[in-house]
Tab-separated table of C-alpha atoms in Angstrom:
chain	number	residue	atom	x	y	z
A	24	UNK	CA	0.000	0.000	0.000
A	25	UNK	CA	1.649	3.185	-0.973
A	26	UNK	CA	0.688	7.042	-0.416
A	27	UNK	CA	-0.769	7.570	-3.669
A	28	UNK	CA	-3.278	4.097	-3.275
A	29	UNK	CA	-4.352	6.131	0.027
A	30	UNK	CA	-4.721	9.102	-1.883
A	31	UNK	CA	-6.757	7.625	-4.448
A	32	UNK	CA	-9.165	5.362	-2.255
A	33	UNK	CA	-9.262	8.726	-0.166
A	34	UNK	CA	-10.194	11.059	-2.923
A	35	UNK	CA	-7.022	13.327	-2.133
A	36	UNK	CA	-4.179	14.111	-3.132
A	37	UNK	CA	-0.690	12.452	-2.026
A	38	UNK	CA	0.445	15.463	-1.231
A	39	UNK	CA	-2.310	15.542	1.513
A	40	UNK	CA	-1.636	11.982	2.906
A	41	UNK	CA	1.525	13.065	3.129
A	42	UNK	CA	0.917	15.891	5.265
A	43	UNK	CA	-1.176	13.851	7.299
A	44	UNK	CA	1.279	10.939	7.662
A	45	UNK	CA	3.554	13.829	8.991
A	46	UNK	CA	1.390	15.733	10.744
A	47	UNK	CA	1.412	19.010	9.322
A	48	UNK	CA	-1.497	20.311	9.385
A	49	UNK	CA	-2.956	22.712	6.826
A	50	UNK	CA	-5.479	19.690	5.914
A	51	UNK	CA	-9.316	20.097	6.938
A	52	UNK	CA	-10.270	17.645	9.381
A	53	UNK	CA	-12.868	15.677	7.028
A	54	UNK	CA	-9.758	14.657	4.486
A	55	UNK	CA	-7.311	13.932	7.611
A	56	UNK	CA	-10.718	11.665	8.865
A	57	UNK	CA	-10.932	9.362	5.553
A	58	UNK	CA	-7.627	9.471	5.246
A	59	UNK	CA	-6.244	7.546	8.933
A	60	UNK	CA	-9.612	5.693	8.793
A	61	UNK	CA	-8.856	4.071	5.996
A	62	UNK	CA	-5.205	3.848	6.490
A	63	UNK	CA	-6.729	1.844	9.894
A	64	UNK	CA	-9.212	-0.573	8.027
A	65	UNK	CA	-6.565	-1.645	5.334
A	66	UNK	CA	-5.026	-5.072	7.047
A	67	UNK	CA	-6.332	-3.904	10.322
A	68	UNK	CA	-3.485	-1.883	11.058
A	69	UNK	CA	-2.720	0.888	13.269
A	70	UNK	CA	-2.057	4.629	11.257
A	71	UNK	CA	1.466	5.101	12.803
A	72	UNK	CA	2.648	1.633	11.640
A	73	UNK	CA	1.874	2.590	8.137
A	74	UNK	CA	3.506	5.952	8.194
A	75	UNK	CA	6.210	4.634	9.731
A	76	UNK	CA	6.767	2.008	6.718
A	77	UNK	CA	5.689	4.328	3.846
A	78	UNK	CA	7.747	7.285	5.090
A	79	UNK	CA	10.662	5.122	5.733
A	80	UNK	CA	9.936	3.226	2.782
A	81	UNK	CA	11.366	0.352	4.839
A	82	UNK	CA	11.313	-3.757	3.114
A	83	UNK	CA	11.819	-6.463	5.323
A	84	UNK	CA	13.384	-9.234	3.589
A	85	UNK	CA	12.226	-12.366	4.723
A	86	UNK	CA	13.710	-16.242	3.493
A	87	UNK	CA	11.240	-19.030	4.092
A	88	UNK	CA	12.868	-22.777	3.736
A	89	UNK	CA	10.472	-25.518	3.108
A	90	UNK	CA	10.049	-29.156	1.233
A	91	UNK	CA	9.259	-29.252	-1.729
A	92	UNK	CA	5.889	-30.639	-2.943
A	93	UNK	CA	6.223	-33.586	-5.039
A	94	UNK	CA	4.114	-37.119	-5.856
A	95	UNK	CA	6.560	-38.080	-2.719
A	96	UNK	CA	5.712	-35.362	-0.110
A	97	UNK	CA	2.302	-34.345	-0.930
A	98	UNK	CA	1.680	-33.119	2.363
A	99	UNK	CA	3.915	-30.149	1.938
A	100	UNK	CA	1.473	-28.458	-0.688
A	101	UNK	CA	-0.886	-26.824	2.385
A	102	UNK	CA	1.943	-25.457	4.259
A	103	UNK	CA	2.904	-23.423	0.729
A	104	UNK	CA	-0.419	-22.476	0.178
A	105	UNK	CA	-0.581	-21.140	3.616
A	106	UNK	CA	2.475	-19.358	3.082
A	107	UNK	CA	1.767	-17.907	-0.406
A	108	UNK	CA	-1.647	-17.087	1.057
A	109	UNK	CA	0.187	-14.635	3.628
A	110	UNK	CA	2.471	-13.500	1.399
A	111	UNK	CA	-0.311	-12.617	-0.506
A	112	UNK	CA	-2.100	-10.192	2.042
A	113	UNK	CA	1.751	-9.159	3.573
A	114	UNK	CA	3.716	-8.494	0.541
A	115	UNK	CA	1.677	-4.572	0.147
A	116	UNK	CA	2.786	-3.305	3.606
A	117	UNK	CA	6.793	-3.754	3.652
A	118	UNK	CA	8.083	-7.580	3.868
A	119	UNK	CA	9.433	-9.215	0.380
A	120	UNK	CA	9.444	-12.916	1.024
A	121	UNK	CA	11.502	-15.623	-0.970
A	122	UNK	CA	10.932	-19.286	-0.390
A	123	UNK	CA	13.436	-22.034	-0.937
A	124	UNK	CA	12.621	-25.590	-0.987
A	125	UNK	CA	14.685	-28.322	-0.654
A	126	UNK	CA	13.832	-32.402	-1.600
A	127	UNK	CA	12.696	-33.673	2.653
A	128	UNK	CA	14.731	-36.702	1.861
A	129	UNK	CA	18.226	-35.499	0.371
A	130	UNK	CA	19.757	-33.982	3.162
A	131	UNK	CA	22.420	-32.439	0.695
A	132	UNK	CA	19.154	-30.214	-0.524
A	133	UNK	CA	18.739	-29.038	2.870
A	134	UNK	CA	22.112	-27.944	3.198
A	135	UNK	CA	22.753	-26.159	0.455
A	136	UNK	CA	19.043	-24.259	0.558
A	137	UNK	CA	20.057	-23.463	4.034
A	138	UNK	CA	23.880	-22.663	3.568
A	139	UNK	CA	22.463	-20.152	0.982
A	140	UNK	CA	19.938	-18.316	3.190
A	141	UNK	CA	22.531	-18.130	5.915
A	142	UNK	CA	24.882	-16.286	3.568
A	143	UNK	CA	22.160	-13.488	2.742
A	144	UNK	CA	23.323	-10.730	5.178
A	145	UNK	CA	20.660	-8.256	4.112
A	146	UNK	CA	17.999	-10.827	6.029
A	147	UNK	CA	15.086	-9.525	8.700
A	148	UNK	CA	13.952	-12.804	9.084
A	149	UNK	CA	14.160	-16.565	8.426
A	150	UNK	CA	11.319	-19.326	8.834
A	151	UNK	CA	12.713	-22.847	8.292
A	152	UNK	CA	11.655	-26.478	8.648
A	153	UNK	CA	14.484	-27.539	9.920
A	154	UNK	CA	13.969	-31.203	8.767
A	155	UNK	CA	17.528	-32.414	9.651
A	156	UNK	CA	18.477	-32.630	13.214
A	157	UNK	CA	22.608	-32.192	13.068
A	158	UNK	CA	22.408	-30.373	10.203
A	159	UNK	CA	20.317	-27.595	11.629
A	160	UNK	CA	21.837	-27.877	14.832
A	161	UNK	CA	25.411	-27.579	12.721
A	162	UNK	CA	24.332	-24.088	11.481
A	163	UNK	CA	23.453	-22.526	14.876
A	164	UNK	CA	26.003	-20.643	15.375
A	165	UNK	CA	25.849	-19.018	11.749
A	166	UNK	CA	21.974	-18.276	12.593
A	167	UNK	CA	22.845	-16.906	15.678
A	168	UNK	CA	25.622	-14.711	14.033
A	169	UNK	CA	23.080	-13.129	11.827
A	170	UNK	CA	21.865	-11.544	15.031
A	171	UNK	CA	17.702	-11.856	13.235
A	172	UNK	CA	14.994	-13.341	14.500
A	173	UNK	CA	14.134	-17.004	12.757
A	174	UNK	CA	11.620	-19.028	13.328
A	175	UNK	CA	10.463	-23.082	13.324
A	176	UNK	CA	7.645	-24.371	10.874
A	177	UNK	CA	5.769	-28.172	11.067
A	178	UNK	CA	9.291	-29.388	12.916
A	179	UNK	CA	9.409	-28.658	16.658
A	180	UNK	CA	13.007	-28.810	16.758
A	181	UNK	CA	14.816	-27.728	20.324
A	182	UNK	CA	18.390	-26.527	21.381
A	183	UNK	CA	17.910	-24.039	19.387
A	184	UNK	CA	17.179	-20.005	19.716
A	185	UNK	CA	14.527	-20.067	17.117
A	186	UNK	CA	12.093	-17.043	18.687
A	187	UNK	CA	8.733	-19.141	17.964
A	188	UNK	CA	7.662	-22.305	16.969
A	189	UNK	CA	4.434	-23.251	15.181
A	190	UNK	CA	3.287	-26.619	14.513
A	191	UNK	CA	2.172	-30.075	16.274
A	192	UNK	CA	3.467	-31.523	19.146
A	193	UNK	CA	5.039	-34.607	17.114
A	194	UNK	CA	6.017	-36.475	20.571
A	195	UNK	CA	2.487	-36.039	22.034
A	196	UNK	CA	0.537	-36.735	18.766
A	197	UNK	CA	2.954	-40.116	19.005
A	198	UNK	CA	1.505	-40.754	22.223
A	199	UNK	CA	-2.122	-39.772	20.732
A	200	UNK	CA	-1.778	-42.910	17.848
A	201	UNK	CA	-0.634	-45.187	20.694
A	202	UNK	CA	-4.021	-44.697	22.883
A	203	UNK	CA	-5.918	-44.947	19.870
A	204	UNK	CA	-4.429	-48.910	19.559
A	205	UNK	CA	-4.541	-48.958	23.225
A	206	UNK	CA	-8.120	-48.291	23.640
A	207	UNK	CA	-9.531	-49.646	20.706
A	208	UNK	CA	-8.307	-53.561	21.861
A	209	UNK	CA	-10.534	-54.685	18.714
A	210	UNK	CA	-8.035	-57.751	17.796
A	211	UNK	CA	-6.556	-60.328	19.563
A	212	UNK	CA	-3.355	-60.263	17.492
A	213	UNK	CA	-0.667	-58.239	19.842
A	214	UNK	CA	1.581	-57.139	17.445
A	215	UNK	CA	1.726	-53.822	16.421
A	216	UNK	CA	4.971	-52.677	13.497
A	217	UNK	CA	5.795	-49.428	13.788
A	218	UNK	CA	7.318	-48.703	10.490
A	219	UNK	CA	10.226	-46.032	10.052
A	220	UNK	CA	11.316	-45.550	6.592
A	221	UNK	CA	14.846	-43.756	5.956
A	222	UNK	CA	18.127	-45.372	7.405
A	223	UNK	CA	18.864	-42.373	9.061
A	224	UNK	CA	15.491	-41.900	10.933
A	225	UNK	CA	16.640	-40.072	13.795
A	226	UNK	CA	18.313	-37.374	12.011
A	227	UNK	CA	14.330	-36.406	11.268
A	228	UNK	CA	13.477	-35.031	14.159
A	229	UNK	CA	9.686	-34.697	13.807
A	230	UNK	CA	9.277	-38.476	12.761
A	231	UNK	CA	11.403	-39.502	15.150
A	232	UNK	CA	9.710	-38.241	17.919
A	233	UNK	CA	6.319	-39.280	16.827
A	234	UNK	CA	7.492	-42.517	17.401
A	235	UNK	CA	9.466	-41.645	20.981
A	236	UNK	CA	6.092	-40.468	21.841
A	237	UNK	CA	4.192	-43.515	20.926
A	238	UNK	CA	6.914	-46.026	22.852
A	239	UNK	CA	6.205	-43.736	25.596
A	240	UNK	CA	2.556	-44.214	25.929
A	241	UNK	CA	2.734	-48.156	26.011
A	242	UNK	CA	6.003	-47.594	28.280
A	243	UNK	CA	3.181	-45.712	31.082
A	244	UNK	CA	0.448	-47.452	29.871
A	245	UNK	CA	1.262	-51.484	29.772
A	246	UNK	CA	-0.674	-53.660	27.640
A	247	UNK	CA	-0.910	-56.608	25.503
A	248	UNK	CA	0.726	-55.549	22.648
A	249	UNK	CA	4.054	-55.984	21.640
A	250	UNK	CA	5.967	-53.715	19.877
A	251	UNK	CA	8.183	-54.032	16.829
A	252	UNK	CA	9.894	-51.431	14.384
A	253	UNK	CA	10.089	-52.378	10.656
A	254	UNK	CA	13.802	-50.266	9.463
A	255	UNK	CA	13.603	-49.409	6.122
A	256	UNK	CA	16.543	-48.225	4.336
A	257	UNK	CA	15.337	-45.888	1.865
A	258	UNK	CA	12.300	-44.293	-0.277
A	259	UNK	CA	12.731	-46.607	-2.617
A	260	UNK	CA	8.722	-48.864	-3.042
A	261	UNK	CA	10.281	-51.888	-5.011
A	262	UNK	CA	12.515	-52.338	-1.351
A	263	UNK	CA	10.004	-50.759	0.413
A	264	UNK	CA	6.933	-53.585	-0.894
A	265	UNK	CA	9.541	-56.066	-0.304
A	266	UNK	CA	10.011	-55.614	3.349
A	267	UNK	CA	6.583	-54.921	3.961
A	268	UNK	CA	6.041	-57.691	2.587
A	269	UNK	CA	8.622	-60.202	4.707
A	270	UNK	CA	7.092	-58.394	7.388
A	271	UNK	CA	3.281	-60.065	7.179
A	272	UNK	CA	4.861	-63.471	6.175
A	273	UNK	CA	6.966	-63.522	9.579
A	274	UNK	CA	4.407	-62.709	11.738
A	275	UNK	CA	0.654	-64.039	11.887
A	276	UNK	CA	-0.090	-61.725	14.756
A	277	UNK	CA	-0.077	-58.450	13.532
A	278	UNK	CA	-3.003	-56.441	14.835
A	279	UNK	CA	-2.205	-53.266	13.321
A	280	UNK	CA	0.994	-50.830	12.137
A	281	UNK	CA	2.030	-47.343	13.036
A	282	UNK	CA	3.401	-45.154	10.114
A	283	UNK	CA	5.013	-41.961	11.436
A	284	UNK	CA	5.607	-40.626	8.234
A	285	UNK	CA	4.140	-40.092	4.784
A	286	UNK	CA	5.212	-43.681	3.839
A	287	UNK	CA	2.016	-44.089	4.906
A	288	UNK	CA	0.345	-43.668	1.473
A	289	UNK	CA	2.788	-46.250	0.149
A	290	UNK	CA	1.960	-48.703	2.452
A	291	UNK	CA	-2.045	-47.618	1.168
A	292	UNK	CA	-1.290	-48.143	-2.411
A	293	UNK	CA	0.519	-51.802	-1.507
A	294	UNK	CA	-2.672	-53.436	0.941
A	295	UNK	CA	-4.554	-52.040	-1.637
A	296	UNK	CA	-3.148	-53.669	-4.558
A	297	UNK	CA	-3.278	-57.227	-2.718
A	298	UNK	CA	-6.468	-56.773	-0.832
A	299	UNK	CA	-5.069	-56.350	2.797
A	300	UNK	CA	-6.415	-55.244	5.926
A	301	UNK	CA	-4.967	-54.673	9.151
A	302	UNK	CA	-7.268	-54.657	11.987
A	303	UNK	CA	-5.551	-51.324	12.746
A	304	UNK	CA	-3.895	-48.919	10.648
A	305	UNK	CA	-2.207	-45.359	11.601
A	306	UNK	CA	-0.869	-42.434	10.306
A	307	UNK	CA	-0.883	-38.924	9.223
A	308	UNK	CA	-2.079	-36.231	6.763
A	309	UNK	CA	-4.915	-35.557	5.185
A	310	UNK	CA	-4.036	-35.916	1.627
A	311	UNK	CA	-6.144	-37.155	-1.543
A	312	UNK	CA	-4.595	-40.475	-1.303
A	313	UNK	CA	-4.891	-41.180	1.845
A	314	UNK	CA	-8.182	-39.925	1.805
A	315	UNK	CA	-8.796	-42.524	-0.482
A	316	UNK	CA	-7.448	-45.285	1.170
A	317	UNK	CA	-9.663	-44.324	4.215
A	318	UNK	CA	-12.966	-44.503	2.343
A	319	UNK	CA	-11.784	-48.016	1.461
A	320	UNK	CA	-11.128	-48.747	5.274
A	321	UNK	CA	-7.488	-49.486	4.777
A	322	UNK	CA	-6.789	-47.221	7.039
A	323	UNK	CA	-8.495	-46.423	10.391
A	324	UNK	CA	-7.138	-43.348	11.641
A	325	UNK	CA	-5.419	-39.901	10.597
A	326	UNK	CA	-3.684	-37.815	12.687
A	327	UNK	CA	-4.118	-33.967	11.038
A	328	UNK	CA	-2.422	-30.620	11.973
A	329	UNK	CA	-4.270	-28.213	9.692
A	330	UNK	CA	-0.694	-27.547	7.206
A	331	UNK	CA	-2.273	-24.491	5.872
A	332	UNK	CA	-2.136	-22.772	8.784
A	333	UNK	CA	1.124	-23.549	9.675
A	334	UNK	CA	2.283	-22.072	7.071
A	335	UNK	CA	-0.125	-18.874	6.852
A	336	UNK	CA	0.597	-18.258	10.760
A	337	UNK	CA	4.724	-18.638	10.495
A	338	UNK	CA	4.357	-15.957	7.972
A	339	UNK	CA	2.227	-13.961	9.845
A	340	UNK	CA	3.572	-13.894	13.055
A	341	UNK	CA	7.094	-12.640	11.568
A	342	UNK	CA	5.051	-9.971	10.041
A	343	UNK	CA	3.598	-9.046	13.487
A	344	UNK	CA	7.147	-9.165	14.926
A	345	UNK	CA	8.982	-6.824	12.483
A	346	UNK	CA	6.219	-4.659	11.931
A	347	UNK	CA	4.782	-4.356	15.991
A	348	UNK	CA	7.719	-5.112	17.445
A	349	UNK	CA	5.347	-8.228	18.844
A	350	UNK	CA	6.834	-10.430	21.509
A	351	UNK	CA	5.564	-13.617	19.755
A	352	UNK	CA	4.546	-17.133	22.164
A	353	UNK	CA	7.238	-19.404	22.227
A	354	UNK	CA	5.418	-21.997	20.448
A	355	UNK	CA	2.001	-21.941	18.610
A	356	UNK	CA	0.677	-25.590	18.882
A	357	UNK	CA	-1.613	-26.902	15.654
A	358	UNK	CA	-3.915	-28.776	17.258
A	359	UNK	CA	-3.740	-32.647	16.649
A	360	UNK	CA	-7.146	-33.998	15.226
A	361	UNK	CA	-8.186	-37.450	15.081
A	362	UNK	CA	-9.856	-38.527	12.062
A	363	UNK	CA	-12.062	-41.632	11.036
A	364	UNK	CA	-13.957	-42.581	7.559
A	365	UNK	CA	-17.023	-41.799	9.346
A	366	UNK	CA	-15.987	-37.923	9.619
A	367	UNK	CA	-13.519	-37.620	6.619
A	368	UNK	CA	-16.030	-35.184	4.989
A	369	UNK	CA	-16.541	-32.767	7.045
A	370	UNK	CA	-12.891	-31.989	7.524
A	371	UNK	CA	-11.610	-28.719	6.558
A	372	UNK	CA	-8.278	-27.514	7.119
């Protein structure tokens, strides 16, 4: 929003928003009354926050890192949207933002995405996913260095001085998927396989404590069950089918599986194909597939953390800190809904 879009929505000239903006006077009251009235209802902010900006002229340059959204990480198209949604109402009132994405399983992506950012010394502000544990932790010094506020998006990543965090608690929402098995009890077959996909799971620290989370519940909480973990090495289905596969040939008592991760649509496509179904079957996201796969009762529950606002808030809230000066929460928790085939539909994120 600039003086002369004032001016014109005002019927004035910019000459006399400017005058207003700096006070003065020579204006008649009714012009200097449209003028801060609107200047108030644009974005609901305040009349001196504007001057300040269009006076000053100031742009805060802000980097966003993210995943990219591919037939492999589908989930990671609501968080954009969110974000290109902000930037959308942001991007007329002083903050440029520039996203980078990186590939969520290449860690090499991630490092050079993030190396990059880190080297931009003309940065007000960062907002990362910081997928990769040591590698983000690596970099804290160089974040630190750049003396600017950054903060966390979808991974809840601590030892860090990130100024905010928004996103689901992935250790509690672990715990969550374990009381749904533990108080459902609808098969006799103990066995649950919680499968983690990527030799170096614990280097993603949201999926990794998903699953510390849901070891924890059955750790306070003991039962019948008996838990296993099913290691794959990589992304790759063919060796991903195949040990899926060995797994429900070793063992006739699997009641159910635990996918922390999006390999959970993988593992949809594969009982589809041969006509499987667990007595229990849990993961996460809301996406198309997987919305499919629940209408076919492959799977019984989803665990959702309404994306697009994680991404429309993490811009927001940098935009309230920069602009306001705002003292921002130290985290802003998505909330972590349950859902079931029977209400699938009337979920809206």
């Amino acid at each position: 929003m600039t003086i002369k879009d004032i001016a014109r929505l005002a019927g004035v000239s910019p000459g006399t928003v400017d005058r207003i903006l700096h006070k003065r006077g020579g204006v008649s009251k009714d012009a200097e009354k449209k003028v801060l009235e609107i200047i108030e209802q644009v974005g609901g902010f305040t009349p001196n926050v504007i001057a300040r900006n269009l006076v000053l002229n100031k742009v805060y340059q802000i980097a966003v890192l993210m995943p990219l959204c591919n037939a492999e990480s589908p989930f990671w198209q609501y968080p954009k949207e969110g974000v290109l949604k902000a930037i959308e109402e942001v991007s007329s009132y002083g903050m440029k933002v520039n996203i980078s994405y990186f590939d969520e399983f290449d860690v090499e992506t991630y490092k050079k995405a993030l190396d990059e950012i880190l080297k931009d010394k003309n940065l007000d502000g960062i907002i990362i996913a910081p997928h990769f544990t040591r590698e983000t932790l690596d970099r804290k010094s160089q974040l630190e260095e750049l003396n600017i506020p950054y903060v966390f998006m979808n991974v809840p990543l601590t030892g860090l001085n990130n100024i905010s965090f928004v996103g689901q608690d992935s250790f509690g929402s672990g715990r969550l998927a374990a009381k749904l098995f533990h108080i459902s009890q609808n098969t006799r077959k103990p066995r649950i396989i919680v499968v983690e996909v990527l030799e170096d799971f614990e280097n993603y620290y949201g999926l990794d404590q998903r699953v510390k989370g849901f070891i924890s519940f059955f750790a306070d909480h003991p039962s019948y069950f008996k838990i296993d973990k099913l290691r794959v090495p990589n992304k790759n289905s063919q060796v991903f089918y195949q040990l899926l596969e060995e797994s429900l040939k070793m063992y006739d008592d699997i009641g159910g599986m635990f996918f922390p991760s999006n390999a959970l649509t993988k593992a949809g496509k594969y009982f589809d194909m041969h006509q499987i179904k667990l007595d229990m079957v849990v993961g996460y996201d809301m996406t198309e597939e997987n919305k499919e796969y629940m209408n076919k009762g492959i799977f019984t529950f989803l665990i959702c953390q309404e994306p697009f606002q994680q991404g429309y808030k993490s811009i927001k809230l940098m935009f309230e800190h920069l602009i306001y000066g705002k003292k921002l929460n130290t985290v802003y928790h998505s909330p972590i809904q349950i859902l079931a085939k029977e209400n699938l539909e009337y979920y809206i994120d």
